[in-house]
Coordinates of C-alpha atoms and ligand atoms in Angstrom, one line a residue:
M1 CA 4.9 -0.1 -12.4
T2 CA 2.3 -0.5 -15.1
T3 CA 1.8 2.6 -17.2
I4 CA -1.5 3.4 -18.7
S5 CA -1.7 3.8 -22.4
S6 CA -2.7 7.5 -22.5
P7 CA -0.3 9.5 -20.2
D8 CA -1.9 12.6 -18.7
A9 CA -0.9 15.5 -20.9
R10 CA -1.8 18.2 -18.4
A11 CA 0.8 20.5 -16.9
P12 CA 3.0 19.1 -14.2
L13 CA 1.4 18.8 -10.8
A14 CA 4.0 21.1 -9.2
A15 CA 2.2 24.1 -10.8
E16 CA -0.9 23.3 -8.8
L17 CA 0.7 22.4 -5.5
P18 CA -0.4 25.5 -3.5
T19 CA -4.1 24.8 -4.4
I20 CA -3.7 21.1 -3.8
R21 CA -2.0 21.6 -0.4
A22 CA -4.7 24.0 0.7
A23 CA -7.1 21.0 0.5
Y24 CA -5.1 19.2 3.2
P25 CA -5.6 21.1 6.5
A26 CA -2.9 19.1 8.3
L27 CA -0.2 20.4 6.0
G28 CA -0.8 23.9 7.3
R29 CA 0.1 22.9 10.9
R30 CA 3.1 24.0 12.9
V31 CA 5.1 21.5 14.8
H32 CA 7.4 22.6 17.6
G33 CA 6.9 26.1 16.3
K34 CA 8.0 25.2 12.8
P35 CA 6.0 24.7 9.7
L36 CA 5.2 21.0 9.3
V37 CA 7.3 19.2 6.7
Y38 CA 5.6 15.8 6.4
L39 CA 7.8 13.2 4.8
D40 CA 6.3 10.1 6.3
N41 CA 3.8 9.3 3.5
A42 CA 4.8 5.7 3.2
A43 CA 3.6 5.2 6.8
T44 CA 0.3 7.1 6.2
T45 CA -0.8 9.9 4.0
H46 CA -2.9 12.9 5.0
K47 CA -6.5 13.2 4.0
P48 CA -7.9 16.0 1.8
L49 CA -11.1 17.8 2.8
A50 CA -13.0 15.9 0.1
V51 CA -12.4 12.7 2.0
L52 CA -13.2 14.2 5.4
D53 CA -16.4 15.7 3.9
A54 CA -17.5 12.5 2.3
E55 CA -17.1 10.6 5.5
R56 CA -18.9 13.2 7.5
E57 CA -21.8 13.4 5.0
Q58 CA -22.1 9.6 5.0
A59 CA -22.2 9.4 8.8
M60 CA -24.4 12.4 9.2
W61 CA -27.1 11.8 6.6
H62 CA -27.0 8.3 5.3
N63 CA -26.1 6.3 8.4
A64 CA -27.6 2.8 8.3
N65 CA -26.5 -0.8 8.0
V66 CA -25.9 -2.1 4.5
H67 CA -27.6 -5.0 2.6
R68 CA -30.1 -5.5 5.4
G69 CA -32.8 -2.9 5.6
V70 CA -35.7 -2.1 3.4
H71 CA -35.9 1.4 4.7
L72 CA -34.6 4.4 2.7
L73 CA -31.5 5.1 4.8
S74 CA -30.3 1.5 4.5
Q75 CA -30.9 1.6 0.8
E76 CA -28.9 4.8 0.6
A77 CA -26.1 3.3 2.7
T78 CA -26.0 0.2 0.5
E79 CA -26.0 2.2 -2.7
R80 CA -23.1 4.3 -1.5
Y81 CA -21.1 1.4 -0.2
E82 CA -21.6 -0.5 -3.5
A83 CA -20.8 2.6 -5.5
A84 CA -17.5 2.8 -3.5
R85 CA -16.8 -0.8 -4.6
S86 CA -17.3 0.3 -8.2
T87 CA -14.9 3.2 -7.7
V88 CA -12.2 0.8 -6.4
R89 CA -12.9 -1.6 -9.3
S90 CA -12.4 1.1 -11.8
F91 CA -9.3 2.5 -10.0
L92 CA -7.6 -0.9 -10.1
G93 CA -8.8 -1.7 -13.6
A94 CA -10.6 -4.8 -12.5
A95 CA -13.3 -6.3 -14.7
E96 CA -16.1 -6.7 -12.2
D97 CA -17.3 -5.2 -8.9
R98 CA -17.6 -8.7 -7.4
E99 CA -13.8 -8.9 -7.6
I100 CA -13.4 -6.3 -4.9
V101 CA -13.5 -7.3 -1.3
F102 CA -13.5 -4.5 1.3
V103 CA -11.1 -5.2 4.2
R104 CA -9.5 -3.3 7.0
G105 CA -6.3 -2.7 5.0
T106 CA -3.4 -4.5 3.4
T107 CA -2.6 -6.6 6.5
E108 CA -6.2 -8.0 6.6
A109 CA -6.2 -8.6 2.9
L110 CA -3.0 -10.6 3.1
N111 CA -4.3 -12.6 6.0
L112 CA -7.5 -13.3 4.1
A113 CA -5.4 -14.4 1.1
T114 CA -3.1 -16.6 3.3
A115 CA -5.8 -18.3 5.2
T116 CA -8.0 -19.2 2.2
L117 CA -5.0 -20.3 0.1
A118 CA -3.5 -22.3 2.9
A119 CA -6.7 -24.2 3.1
T120 CA -6.9 -25.0 -0.6
R121 CA -3.5 -24.7 -2.2
L122 CA -0.6 -25.2 0.3
G123 CA 0.9 -28.4 1.6
P124 CA 4.2 -30.4 1.6
G125 CA 5.9 -29.7 -1.7
R126 CA 3.3 -27.0 -2.5
D127 CA 5.4 -24.0 -1.3
V128 CA 5.2 -20.2 -1.0
L129 CA 7.7 -17.9 -2.8
L130 CA 8.3 -14.5 -1.2
T131 CA 10.9 -11.9 -1.8
G132 CA 13.6 -10.7 0.7
M133 CA 11.9 -7.2 0.8
E134 CA 8.5 -8.1 2.1
H135 CA 6.7 -6.2 4.8
H136 CA 6.1 -8.3 7.9
S137 CA 2.4 -8.5 6.9
N138 CA 3.5 -10.5 3.8
I139 CA 5.8 -12.8 5.8
V140 CA 4.3 -13.7 9.1
P141 CA 0.9 -14.9 7.8
W142 CA 2.7 -17.2 5.3
Q143 CA 4.9 -18.5 8.1
L144 CA 1.8 -19.4 10.1
A145 CA 0.2 -21.0 7.0
C146 CA 3.4 -23.0 6.3
Q147 CA 3.5 -24.3 9.8
A148 CA -0.1 -25.4 9.6
S149 CA 0.1 -26.9 6.1
G150 CA 3.6 -28.3 5.9
A151 CA 4.5 -26.0 3.0
S152 CA 7.9 -24.3 2.9
L153 CA 8.9 -20.7 2.3
R154 CA 11.2 -19.9 -0.5
V155 CA 12.7 -16.4 -0.5
V156 CA 14.1 -14.4 -3.5
P157 CA 17.3 -12.7 -2.4
L158 CA 18.1 -9.0 -2.9
L159 CA 21.0 -7.5 -4.9
D160 CA 23.2 -4.8 -3.3
D161 CA 21.2 -2.0 -4.9
G162 CA 17.9 -3.2 -3.5
S163 CA 16.7 -4.9 -6.7
L164 CA 15.5 -8.5 -6.7
D165 CA 17.9 -11.1 -7.9
M166 CA 15.9 -12.2 -10.9
E167 CA 18.2 -15.0 -11.8
A168 CA 17.5 -16.5 -8.3
F169 CA 13.8 -15.8 -8.8
D170 CA 13.9 -17.9 -12.0
R171 CA 15.7 -20.7 -10.2
L172 CA 13.3 -20.7 -7.2
L173 CA 10.1 -20.5 -9.1
D174 CA 9.3 -24.0 -10.3
G175 CA 6.3 -26.4 -10.3
G176 CA 6.7 -26.8 -6.5
V177 CA 5.5 -23.2 -5.9
A178 CA 1.8 -23.0 -5.2
V179 CA 1.7 -19.3 -4.3
M180 CA 4.0 -16.4 -5.2
A181 CA 3.4 -13.5 -2.8
I182 CA 5.4 -10.4 -3.6
V183 CA 5.5 -6.8 -2.7
H184 CA 4.9 -4.4 -5.7
T185 CA 6.8 -1.5 -4.3
S186 CA 9.0 -1.8 -1.2
N187 CA 8.3 0.5 1.7
A188 CA 11.8 0.0 3.1
L189 CA 13.8 0.4 -0.1
G190 CA 11.5 2.1 -2.6
T191 CA 12.2 -0.6 -5.2
I192 CA 9.5 -1.2 -7.7
N193 CA 9.5 -4.8 -8.7
P194 CA 8.8 -6.2 -12.2
V195 CA 5.5 -7.5 -11.0
Q196 CA 3.9 -8.0 -14.5
A197 CA 6.8 -10.3 -15.6
M198 CA 6.8 -12.1 -12.3
C199 CA 3.0 -12.8 -12.4
A200 CA 3.4 -14.1 -15.9
K201 CA 6.1 -16.5 -14.8
A202 CA 4.0 -17.6 -11.8
R203 CA 1.1 -18.3 -14.1
E204 CA 3.4 -20.5 -16.3
V205 CA 4.2 -22.8 -13.4
G206 CA 0.6 -22.8 -12.2
A207 CA 1.2 -20.7 -9.1
I208 CA -1.3 -18.2 -7.7
S209 CA 0.1 -14.6 -7.6
V210 CA -0.6 -12.4 -4.5
V211 CA 0.6 -8.8 -4.8
D212 CA 1.1 -6.5 -1.9
G213 CA 0.2 -3.2 -3.5
A214 CA 0.2 -1.0 -0.4
Q215 CA 3.0 1.2 -1.7
A216 CA 2.2 0.9 -5.4
V217 CA -1.3 2.4 -5.6
P218 CA -0.4 5.8 -4.1
H219 CA 2.5 6.4 -6.4
G220 CA 1.3 5.7 -9.9
P221 CA -1.3 4.0 -12.2
V222 CA -2.0 0.4 -11.4
N223 CA -4.0 -2.0 -13.5
V224 CA -4.5 -5.4 -12.0
R225 CA -5.5 -7.0 -15.3
E226 CA -2.4 -5.7 -17.0
L227 CA -0.3 -6.9 -14.1
G228 CA -1.9 -10.3 -14.3
A229 CA -2.2 -10.5 -10.5
D230 CA -4.6 -13.1 -9.1
L231 CA -4.9 -11.2 -5.8
F232 CA -3.9 -7.6 -5.1
A233 CA -4.1 -5.8 -1.7
F234 CA -3.9 -2.2 -0.7
S235 CA -4.8 0.2 2.2
G236 CA -6.9 3.3 2.0
H237 CA -4.8 5.3 4.4
K238 CA -1.7 5.1 2.2
V239 CA -3.6 6.6 -0.7
Y240 CA -5.1 9.7 1.0
G241 CA -8.1 7.8 2.4
P242 CA -9.2 6.8 5.8
T243 CA -7.6 4.2 8.1
G244 CA -9.5 1.0 8.7
I245 CA -10.5 0.4 5.1
G246 CA -8.7 -1.2 2.1
A247 CA -9.4 -3.7 -0.6
L248 CA -8.4 -7.0 -1.8
Y249 CA -8.9 -7.6 -5.5
G250 CA -9.3 -11.2 -6.6
R251 CA -9.8 -12.7 -10.0
A252 CA -13.5 -13.8 -10.1
E253 CA -12.9 -17.5 -10.7
L254 CA -10.3 -17.6 -8.0
L255 CA -12.4 -15.9 -5.4
E256 CA -15.3 -18.2 -6.2
S257 CA -13.0 -21.2 -5.5
L258 CA -11.9 -19.9 -2.1
P259 CA -13.6 -20.9 1.1
P260 CA -14.9 -18.4 3.6
W261 CA -12.4 -16.8 6.0
Q262 CA -14.4 -15.3 8.8
G263 CA -17.9 -16.4 9.7
G264 CA -20.8 -14.2 10.6
G265 CA -23.6 -12.1 9.2
D266 CA -23.8 -11.3 5.5
M267 CA -21.3 -14.0 4.3
I268 CA -23.9 -16.9 4.3
R269 CA -26.6 -18.1 2.0
T270 CA -28.4 -20.4 4.5
V271 CA -27.7 -21.3 8.2
T272 CA -29.0 -24.3 10.1
F273 CA -27.5 -26.0 13.1
E274 CA -26.6 -28.9 10.8
G275 CA -24.6 -26.7 8.5
S276 CA -24.4 -23.5 6.5
T277 CA -23.9 -22.5 2.9
W278 CA -21.9 -19.5 1.7
A279 CA -22.8 -16.3 -0.2
E280 CA -21.0 -15.6 -3.5
P281 CA -17.9 -13.3 -3.4
P282 CA -17.4 -10.6 -2.4
A283 CA -20.1 -11.1 0.4
R284 CA -18.5 -14.4 1.3
F285 CA -15.4 -12.6 2.5
E286 CA -17.2 -9.6 4.2
A287 CA -18.6 -11.1 7.4
G288 CA -20.3 -8.6 9.8
T289 CA -21.0 -4.9 9.4
P290 CA -18.3 -3.4 7.2
N291 CA -16.6 0.0 7.5
I292 CA -19.3 1.8 5.5
T293 CA -18.1 5.3 6.2
G294 CA -14.5 4.2 5.5
A295 CA -15.5 2.8 2.1
V296 CA -17.2 6.0 1.1
G297 CA -14.2 8.0 2.3
L298 CA -11.9 5.7 0.3
A299 CA -13.9 6.2 -2.9
A300 CA -13.6 10.0 -2.3
A301 CA -9.8 9.6 -2.0
L302 CA -9.6 7.5 -5.2
D303 CA -11.7 10.1 -7.0
H304 CA -9.3 12.8 -5.7
V305 CA -6.1 11.1 -6.9
T306 CA -7.7 10.0 -10.2
G307 CA -8.9 13.6 -10.7
L308 CA -5.3 14.9 -10.2
G309 CA -4.0 12.2 -12.6
M310 CA -2.1 9.1 -11.4
D311 CA 0.4 9.7 -14.2
R312 CA 1.0 13.3 -13.0
I313 CA 1.4 12.1 -9.4
A314 CA 4.0 9.5 -10.6
A315 CA 5.9 12.1 -12.6
H316 CA 5.9 14.6 -9.7
E317 CA 7.2 12.0 -7.3
A318 CA 9.8 10.8 -9.8
D319 CA 11.1 14.4 -10.1
L320 CA 11.2 14.8 -6.3
L321 CA 13.1 11.5 -6.0
T322 CA 15.8 12.6 -8.5
Y323 CA 16.0 16.1 -6.9
A324 CA 16.2 14.7 -3.4
T325 CA 18.7 12.0 -4.2
G326 CA 21.0 14.6 -5.9
R327 CA 20.8 17.1 -3.1
L328 CA 21.3 14.5 -0.3
L329 CA 24.4 13.0 -2.0
A330 CA 25.8 16.4 -2.8
D331 CA 25.2 18.2 0.5
I332 CA 25.2 15.5 3.2
P333 CA 28.6 13.9 3.7
G334 CA 28.5 10.5 5.3
I335 CA 25.0 9.7 4.0
N336 CA 24.4 6.1 2.9
L337 CA 21.4 5.4 0.7
I338 CA 19.9 2.0 1.3
G339 CA 18.1 1.1 -1.9
T340 CA 19.2 2.6 -5.2
A341 CA 17.4 0.3 -7.6
P342 CA 16.8 1.9 -11.1
A343 CA 13.1 1.4 -10.7
K344 CA 12.3 3.2 -7.5
A345 CA 9.3 5.1 -5.9
G346 CA 9.6 8.3 -3.9
V347 CA 11.0 6.6 -0.8
I348 CA 14.6 7.3 0.4
S349 CA 16.0 5.1 3.2
F350 CA 19.3 6.2 4.5
T351 CA 21.8 6.2 7.4
L352 CA 24.3 8.8 8.5
D353 CA 27.8 7.8 9.6
G354 CA 28.1 7.7 13.3
I355 CA 24.5 8.8 14.1
H356 CA 21.7 6.4 15.1
P357 CA 18.6 6.7 12.9
H358 CA 16.3 7.4 15.9
D359 CA 18.4 10.4 16.8
I360 CA 18.1 11.7 13.3
G361 CA 14.3 11.4 13.6
T362 CA 14.2 13.1 16.9
V363 CA 16.3 16.1 15.9
L364 CA 14.4 16.5 12.7
D365 CA 11.1 16.4 14.6
H366 CA 12.2 19.4 16.5
E367 CA 12.7 21.1 13.2
G368 CA 9.1 20.3 12.3
I369 CA 10.2 17.5 9.9
A370 CA 8.4 14.2 10.1
I371 CA 10.3 11.2 8.8
R372 CA 10.2 7.5 9.9
T373 CA 13.0 5.7 11.6
G374 CA 13.3 2.0 12.5
H375 CA 13.0 -1.2 10.7
H376 CA 9.9 -0.2 8.7
C377 CA 8.3 -3.6 9.5
A378 CA 10.9 -5.2 7.2
Q379 CA 13.5 -6.6 9.5
P380 CA 14.9 -9.0 6.9
V381 CA 15.8 -6.0 4.7
M382 CA 17.7 -4.4 7.6
D383 CA 19.6 -7.7 8.1
R384 CA 20.4 -7.9 4.4
Y385 CA 22.0 -4.5 4.4
G386 CA 23.6 -4.9 7.9
V387 CA 21.9 -2.0 9.6
P388 CA 19.6 -2.1 12.7
A389 CA 17.4 0.6 11.3
T390 CA 17.2 3.4 8.7
A391 CA 15.8 6.9 8.5
R392 CA 13.2 7.1 5.7
A393 CA 11.8 10.1 3.9
S394 CA 8.8 9.3 1.8
F395 CA 7.0 11.6 -0.6
G396 CA 3.4 12.2 -1.5
L397 CA 1.5 14.0 -4.2
Y398 CA 1.6 17.2 -2.1
T399 CA 5.4 17.1 -1.4
T400 CA 7.4 20.1 -2.6
R401 CA 11.0 20.7 -3.6
E402 CA 11.1 23.2 -0.8
E403 CA 10.3 20.4 1.7
V404 CA 13.2 18.4 0.3
D405 CA 15.4 21.5 0.8
A406 CA 14.2 21.7 4.4
L407 CA 15.2 18.1 4.9
V408 CA 18.7 18.8 3.7
V409 CA 19.0 21.8 6.1
G410 CA 17.5 19.6 8.9
L411 CA 20.1 16.9 8.2
R412 CA 22.9 19.4 8.3
R413 CA 21.6 20.5 11.7
V414 CA 21.5 16.8 12.8
Q415 CA 25.2 16.5 11.9
E416 CA 26.2 19.7 13.6
M417 CA 24.5 18.6 16.8
L418 CA 25.4 14.9 16.8
G419 CA 28.1 14.3 14.3
Ligands
PLP501 N1 2.8 -3.7 2.9 C1 3.6 -2.7 2.7 C2 4.6 -2.6 1.6 C3 3.5 -1.6 3.6 O1 4.2 -0.5 3.4 C4 2.5 -1.7 4.6 C5 2.4 -0.6 5.6 O2 3.4 0.1 5.9 C6 1.7 -2.8 4.7 C7 1.9 -3.8 3.8 C8 0.7 -2.9 5.8 O3 -0.3 -2.0 5.6 P1 -1.5 -1.8 6.7 O4 -0.7 -1.5 8.0 O5 -2.2 -0.6 6.2 O6 -2.3 -3.0 6.8

């Protein structure tokens, strides 16, 4: 992950956790009579009051459609929606607001990227390079695009520890690759890929780089210009914001060169029955009424994490990862960690000898502990490591060491009951 040049010098986040957690009402819940231990942050994060309040204020006082009305409420809604775009731009380190397209989330962003690049870049001998650890949302759209265009998929294999095989990457990336589409941080393994180096190599061979940043932006500082990504996607709900909103960053010249994706209001310059002309980006890619309330909520979420300090969040989660990995290996016999790459985010995928991951999840749920079990929308990863599914604990900025301890106790209980 890209590190910013001036690391946050404030005290570790852990010291502020009681105050921080108080801002997340859901964390105070009880589940099956036990205090909630929420370790499913890679699936979605909880929302702080600042986000809920911002959404409520927008809907209650400034509700109007954007870019369309001369009346005051519409102007207010437009200003707030566009201010949210600036917040996303600054959060990602992009150069200009017009490089930020609001979308429903990572999945929609990747479908937008795929559809527009398929139309302009792909074809026989102009292939797509993916990695073996992609989320289905960065596989299936490319498969459809390849079927339609005659391009082929090339896939970078994974090493046993969950890292990319970078020698294979170097062999697979040649002038026949038109698009490199890679996950920044794997939701199934936690691996953080060397995205900056990969984007530089893609550029050398003239390939467009598309980065799935869904699991990168919640866990540490990201700067799209330092990364050198041409397109970069993320979802609001994984970074403490609302569902149904996310963003696609696109380098200005690239976005300008791409055709529209969906047609409708707001994305046109002129319309006649003989033909239409398109608005400039980002409007070209935002057909119809956008998720205005969601965009305002997303901006509040980004202000929240920026205020806490992305460096501090990264350091806190790194500490949790080390602590949790040590405790699990020491105290849970028969645990197998799937994904032990040296560069790793706060995501621990594992199996327990003789116990199906779904049963682990069910018993833990009765202890108030929420983890994810299944293939994590990354079936090729499961195939690679020869497991049908894994159990996954994933950390967030509000996760405590005590919650890791509760997971260890919960897993012992799973083994007592089912082992
Ligand atoms: N990419 C990765 C790495 C993910 O973890 C996810 C969600 O789990 C997605 C893409 C899809 O995100 P969304 O469902 O918000 O569109």
